[in-house]
Coordinates of C-alpha atoms and ligand atoms in Angstrom, one line a residue:
M951 CA -0.1 0.0 -0.1
K952 CA 1.7 3.3 -1.4
F953 CA 1.4 7.2 1.2
F954 CA 0.8 10.1 -0.5
V955 CA 0.4 13.1 1.8
D956 CA -2.6 15.2 0.6
T957 CA -1.0 18.8 0.5
A958 CA 1.1 21.5 -1.3
N959 CA 2.5 22.1 2.4
L960 CA 6.4 22.2 1.5
A961 CA 6.7 21.4 5.5
Q962 CA 4.3 19.0 5.9
I963 CA 5.8 17.3 3.0
R964 CA 9.3 17.3 4.4
E965 CA 7.9 16.0 7.7
A966 CA 6.2 13.2 5.8
N967 CA 9.3 12.1 4.1
D968 CA 11.3 12.5 7.1
L969 CA 9.0 9.6 8.6
G970 CA 10.7 7.9 5.7
I971 CA 7.1 6.3 4.8
L972 CA 6.2 8.8 1.9
D973 CA 5.4 7.5 -1.3
G974 CA 3.9 10.2 -3.4
V975 CA 2.1 13.7 -2.9
T976 CA -0.6 15.0 -4.0
T977 CA -2.3 18.5 -4.7
N978 CA -5.3 19.9 -6.0
P979 CA -6.2 23.3 -6.9
S980 CA -7.2 24.4 -3.5
L981 CA -4.3 23.1 -1.7
M982 CA -2.6 25.2 -4.0
A983 CA -4.3 28.2 -3.3
K984 CA -4.3 27.2 0.4
E985 CA -0.3 28.0 0.4
G986 CA -0.6 31.0 -1.4
I987 CA 0.4 30.4 -4.8
V988 CA -0.7 31.8 -6.7
G989 CA 0.9 33.1 -10.6
Q990 CA 1.3 30.0 -13.4
Q991 CA 5.9 30.1 -12.8
N992 CA 4.5 30.5 -9.3
I993 CA 2.7 27.3 -9.7
L994 CA 5.1 25.2 -11.9
D995 CA 8.2 25.9 -10.0
H996 CA 6.3 24.9 -6.7
Y997 CA 5.2 21.8 -8.4
V998 CA 9.8 21.2 -9.0
E999 CA 10.2 22.1 -5.3
I1000 CA 8.1 19.6 -4.0
C1001 CA 9.3 16.9 -6.2
N1002 CA 13.5 18.1 -5.0
I1003 CA 11.5 16.9 -1.3
M1004 CA 10.7 13.4 -2.4
D1005 CA 11.5 11.1 -4.7
G1006 CA 7.5 9.9 -5.8
D1007 CA 5.2 10.8 -7.8
V1008 CA 3.1 14.0 -7.4
S1009 CA 0.1 14.5 -8.9
A1010 CA -0.1 18.0 -10.6
E1011 CA -4.0 19.2 -11.7
V1012 CA -4.6 21.3 -15.0
I1013 CA -7.4 23.9 -14.0
S1014 CA -8.3 23.1 -18.3
T1015 CA -11.8 21.6 -19.0
D1016 CA -11.2 20.9 -22.6
F1017 CA -9.7 18.1 -24.4
E1018 CA -6.8 20.9 -26.3
G1019 CA -6.5 22.8 -23.1
I1020 CA -6.1 19.6 -20.5
K1021 CA -3.4 18.5 -23.4
R1022 CA -1.5 21.5 -23.8
E1023 CA -1.2 21.7 -19.5
G1024 CA -0.4 18.6 -19.0
L1025 CA 2.4 18.4 -21.2
I1026 CA 4.2 21.0 -19.8
L1027 CA 3.4 19.9 -16.5
A1028 CA 5.0 17.2 -17.5
D1029 CA 8.0 18.3 -18.8
L1030 CA 8.9 20.0 -15.2
H1031 CA 9.9 16.7 -13.8
K1032 CA 9.7 13.0 -14.1
N1033 CA 7.8 12.8 -11.6
I1034 CA 4.8 14.5 -12.0
V1035 CA 1.8 12.7 -12.5
V1036 CA -1.6 14.8 -14.7
K1037 CA -4.2 15.2 -12.4
V1038 CA -7.5 15.5 -14.3
P1039 CA -10.8 15.7 -13.6
M1040 CA -13.4 12.8 -14.3
I1041 CA -15.5 14.5 -16.9
K1042 CA -15.2 13.7 -20.5
E1043 CA -12.6 15.9 -22.7
G1044 CA -10.3 14.7 -19.3
V1045 CA -11.2 10.7 -19.7
K1046 CA -10.5 11.4 -23.8
A1047 CA -7.0 13.6 -22.1
I1048 CA -6.4 10.8 -20.1
K1049 CA -6.0 8.7 -23.0
F1050 CA -4.3 11.2 -24.9
F1051 CA -1.1 10.8 -22.2
S1052 CA -1.5 7.6 -21.5
D1053 CA -0.7 6.2 -24.9
N1054 CA 1.7 8.7 -24.8
G1055 CA 3.8 7.5 -22.0
I1056 CA 2.3 9.9 -19.1
K1057 CA 1.2 9.3 -15.9
T1058 CA -2.2 10.4 -15.2
N1059 CA -4.2 10.5 -11.6
C1060 CA -7.8 11.0 -13.1
T1061 CA -9.8 12.7 -10.1
L1062 CA -13.4 14.1 -8.7
V1063 CA -14.6 10.8 -9.1
F1064 CA -17.8 9.8 -6.4
S1065 CA -19.3 6.2 -8.3
A1066 CA -17.9 2.8 -10.0
G1067 CA -19.2 3.7 -13.5
Q1068 CA -16.6 6.6 -13.5
A1069 CA -13.7 4.3 -12.1
I1070 CA -14.8 1.8 -15.5
L1071 CA -14.0 5.0 -17.6
A1072 CA -10.9 5.8 -16.3
A1073 CA -9.3 2.1 -16.2
K1074 CA -10.6 2.0 -20.2
A1075 CA -8.9 5.3 -21.0
G1076 CA -5.8 4.3 -19.2
A1077 CA -5.3 6.3 -15.5
T1078 CA -2.7 5.5 -14.0
Y1079 CA -4.5 6.7 -11.1
L1080 CA -7.8 6.8 -10.2
S1081 CA -9.3 9.1 -7.0
P1082 CA -12.4 8.2 -5.2
F1083 CA -13.2 10.9 -2.7
I1084 CA -14.1 9.1 0.2
G1085 CA -15.2 12.1 2.9
R1086 CA -17.0 13.9 0.2
V1087 CA -19.0 10.9 -0.5
D1088 CA -19.5 10.6 3.7
D1089 CA -20.6 14.6 3.3
T1090 CA -23.4 13.4 1.4
G1091 CA -25.0 10.3 3.4
W1092 CA -23.4 7.7 1.4
D1093 CA -20.7 5.3 2.0
G1094 CA -17.3 6.2 0.9
L1095 CA -15.3 2.7 2.1
Q1096 CA -18.1 0.9 -0.1
L1097 CA -17.1 2.6 -3.4
I1098 CA -13.4 2.0 -2.4
G1099 CA -14.4 -1.7 -1.8
Q1100 CA -17.3 -1.6 -4.9
I1101 CA -14.0 0.1 -7.8
V1102 CA -11.4 -2.5 -6.3
E1103 CA -13.1 -5.5 -7.0
I1104 CA -14.2 -4.4 -10.5
Y1105 CA -11.3 -3.9 -11.3
R1106 CA -9.8 -7.0 -10.0
N1107 CA -12.6 -9.0 -11.4
Y1108 CA -11.1 -6.9 -15.2
G1109 CA -7.3 -6.9 -14.1
F1110 CA -6.9 -3.5 -14.9
Q1111 CA -3.9 -1.2 -14.3
T1112 CA -5.5 2.1 -12.8
E1113 CA -4.2 2.0 -8.9
V1114 CA -7.4 2.8 -7.0
L1115 CA -5.9 6.2 -5.1
A1116 CA -8.0 7.1 -2.3
A1117 CA -8.7 10.4 -1.8
S1118 CA -10.4 12.8 0.3
I1119 CA -9.6 11.0 3.4
R1120 CA -10.4 13.1 6.6
N1121 CA -9.2 10.6 9.7
S1122 CA -6.7 7.6 10.6
N1123 CA -9.7 4.9 10.4
H1124 CA -10.2 5.6 6.8
I1125 CA -6.9 4.7 6.2
I1126 CA -6.6 1.0 8.2
K1127 CA -10.3 0.3 6.1
C1128 CA -9.0 1.6 2.9
A1129 CA -6.2 -1.3 3.6
E1130 CA -8.8 -3.4 4.1
L1131 CA -10.4 -3.0 0.7
G1132 CA -7.0 -3.2 -0.9
A1133 CA -6.6 0.3 -2.5
D1134 CA -3.5 0.7 -3.6
V1135 CA -2.6 4.1 -2.6
V1136 CA -4.5 6.7 -0.3
T1137 CA -3.1 10.1 -0.1
C1138 CA -4.1 12.0 3.2
P1139 CA -3.5 15.1 5.2
L1140 CA -0.4 14.9 7.3
S1141 CA -2.5 14.6 10.6
S1142 CA -4.2 11.3 9.8
I1143 CA -1.1 9.6 9.1
L1144 CA 0.1 11.3 12.4
G1145 CA -2.6 9.6 14.2
L1146 CA -1.7 5.7 13.3
F1147 CA 0.9 6.3 15.7
K1148 CA -1.0 7.2 18.3
H1149 CA -2.0 4.3 20.9
P1150 CA -1.8 4.8 24.7
L1151 CA -1.0 1.2 25.4
T1152 CA 2.4 2.2 23.1
D1153 CA 2.8 5.8 25.2
S1154 CA 1.9 3.7 28.8
G1155 CA 4.6 0.8 28.1
L1156 CA 7.1 3.2 27.0
E1157 CA 6.9 4.9 30.4
Q1158 CA 6.7 2.0 32.3
F1159 CA 10.3 0.4 30.6
L1160 CA 11.8 3.9 31.3
S1161 CA 11.3 4.3 34.3
D1162 CA 11.8 1.0 35.3
H1163 CA 15.7 1.1 33.2
K1164 CA 16.1 4.8 35.2
K1165 CA 15.3 3.0 38.5
A1166 CA 17.7 -0.1 37.6
N1167 CA 20.2 1.6 36.6
G1168 CA 20.0 5.1 38.1
Ligands
G3P891 O1 -6.6 16.1 -3.4 C1 -8.5 15.4 -3.6 C2 -9.1 15.1 -2.2 O2 -8.3 14.6 -1.0 C3 -9.7 16.3 -1.4 O3 -9.7 16.6 0.1 O4 -10.2 16.7 2.2 O5 -10.5 18.2 -0.1 O6 -12.3 16.8 -0.1 P1 -11.1 17.0 0.3

C-alpha cells in the first residue's frame, strides 16, 4: 500500500518524507491556493520544489476543462519533472485527455471520482491512478468506503492496471479501512498519517520501560 500526503505545504511534505514511509504527494488547485501559491510560474516552480523534496509521484492538477487545454497544460506539467503525474478531472474531455496521455507514456491521476461507472471509464482510458473521494461521499450521507470496495472489486475482475488512490481521507480509520479493502494508495492529510502512531498502551508501556530502566540503572 502506497502512502501519499495530500498537501501543497512544503513543511508538511518534508515532515511526512522524513518519516521514511512516504511514496508520493497529491495536490489540487484548492490546496495550492491555501498555501498562497498563485500565478502560473509560481505554481510550476512549486511543483518542482515538491519533486525536489521527495522522490515519488507528485500529482499536479490541470485547470482546463477542454481537451486541447488539458493536453497543453498536461504536457507542460509532465515536462517539469519525471515524477509529475498529470491530475485530470473526471469529465468527458478529461477522459479523452487521459487516453492521450496514456498513449504518450505520461502518468495521470483521474480526480473527482464519485461512482463506479466513472472508475470504469478512467481505467478504460488508461489512467495510472483513480481518485475516489471518500470524505466527500460520506458528507452526502453515502458510504465512501463502500465505493472504494466496489471499485477495487471491479478492477480486480478485469485486471485493470489503474491504481485505486483513495482520496479525501479525513481520519486515520479511513486509512485502515482502505487497507482492508485493498486500495493501492491512500492520499492523506499529514494529521491522519500521524494519527496511526497513536495508542495509549504504547505511551504507557514506553513510560514504564523507561522508568524501570532508570530505577535499575540510576
Ligand atoms: O485532492 C483531492 C482530495 O483529497 C480532496 O480532499 O478533504 O478536500 O475532500 P477533501
